[in-house]
Amino acid sequence: MTESTTGGVWAATHRAPREGMDAWNSPDPSAAASSEVAGQVELAVVEAAGAWARVRGQNGWEGWVDGRLLE
């Protein structure tokens, strides 16, 4: 997956699943989730590492999620 912003303009590439999803500060499954993404929130995938995806919200928030759950 590639950077989803072009020239500083944010653009959604995916959406959180309807039920929402957990997010982490780093792609570490042994760590506790640090936050939760609300259902159907639009996200931009900016990096991928295996099944993990680093996502950015339109408000600038970033976190790591299970990329397999993104719609």
Tab-separated table of C-alpha atoms in Angstrom:
chain	number	residue	atom	x	y	z
A	1	MET	CA	0.000	0.000	0.000
A	2	THR	CA	1.203	3.486	-0.657
A	3	GLU	CA	0.972	6.994	0.708
A	4	SER	CA	-2.542	8.296	0.251
A	5	THR	CA	-1.823	11.996	0.428
A	6	THR	CA	-0.757	13.934	-2.602
A	7	GLY	CA	0.756	17.359	-2.216
A	8	GLY	CA	-0.475	17.565	1.382
A	9	VAL	CA	-4.113	16.848	0.492
A	10	TRP	CA	-5.711	14.121	2.586
A	11	ALA	CA	-7.662	11.458	0.656
A	12	ALA	CA	-9.459	8.435	2.132
A	13	THR	CA	-8.442	5.037	0.805
A	14	HIS	CA	-10.464	2.844	3.178
A	15	ARG	CA	-13.160	2.850	5.819
A	16	ALA	CA	-13.260	1.280	9.289
A	17	PRO	CA	-15.687	-1.651	9.560
A	18	ARG	CA	-19.230	-0.914	10.736
A	19	GLU	CA	-18.492	-2.213	14.257
A	20	GLY	CA	-15.336	-0.085	14.614
A	21	MET	CA	-11.851	-1.383	15.353
A	22	ASP	CA	-8.989	-1.203	17.822
A	23	ALA	CA	-5.865	0.812	17.059
A	24	TRP	CA	-2.303	0.611	18.414
A	25	ASN	CA	0.624	3.015	18.677
A	26	SER	CA	2.846	0.464	16.917
A	27	PRO	CA	2.284	-2.801	15.047
A	28	ASP	CA	2.735	-4.934	18.171
A	29	PRO	CA	0.015	-7.527	18.893
A	30	SER	CA	1.399	-8.128	22.401
A	31	ALA	CA	0.673	-4.507	23.391
A	32	ALA	CA	-2.739	-3.325	24.521
A	33	ALA	CA	-4.760	-1.340	22.014
A	34	SER	CA	-4.273	2.393	22.595
A	35	SER	CA	-7.501	3.658	21.037
A	36	GLU	CA	-10.565	2.699	19.067
A	37	VAL	CA	-11.648	3.839	15.625
A	38	ALA	CA	-15.389	4.423	15.309
A	39	GLY	CA	-17.320	2.440	12.727
A	40	GLN	CA	-17.353	3.637	9.120
A	41	VAL	CA	-14.728	6.361	9.707
A	42	GLU	CA	-12.824	7.126	6.521
A	43	LEU	CA	-9.085	6.465	6.770
A	44	ALA	CA	-6.038	6.819	4.576
A	45	VAL	CA	-3.544	3.938	4.619
A	46	VAL	CA	-0.058	5.472	4.723
A	47	GLU	CA	2.056	2.388	5.445
A	48	ALA	CA	1.697	-1.381	5.634
A	49	ALA	CA	3.677	-4.025	7.502
A	50	GLY	CA	2.306	-7.513	6.917
A	51	ALA	CA	-1.326	-7.525	8.068
A	52	TRP	CA	-0.852	-4.213	9.896
A	53	ALA	CA	-1.788	-0.875	8.331
A	54	ARG	CA	-0.788	2.553	9.610
A	55	VAL	CA	-3.769	4.763	8.972
A	56	ARG	CA	-4.401	8.496	9.166
A	57	GLY	CA	-7.717	10.189	9.784
A	58	GLN	CA	-8.770	13.429	8.170
A	59	ASN	CA	-8.106	15.169	11.525
A	60	GLY	CA	-4.449	14.050	11.432
A	61	TRP	CA	-4.765	11.196	13.954
A	62	GLU	CA	-2.583	8.171	13.132
A	63	GLY	CA	-2.490	4.644	14.439
A	64	TRP	CA	-1.862	1.027	13.480
A	65	VAL	CA	-4.828	-1.288	12.783
A	66	ASP	CA	-5.451	-4.781	11.470
A	67	GLY	CA	-5.430	-3.929	7.778
A	68	ARG	CA	-7.428	-7.047	6.928
A	69	LEU	CA	-10.474	-5.488	8.590
A	70	LEU	CA	-10.474	-2.300	6.538
A	71	GLU	CA	-13.210	-1.862	3.948
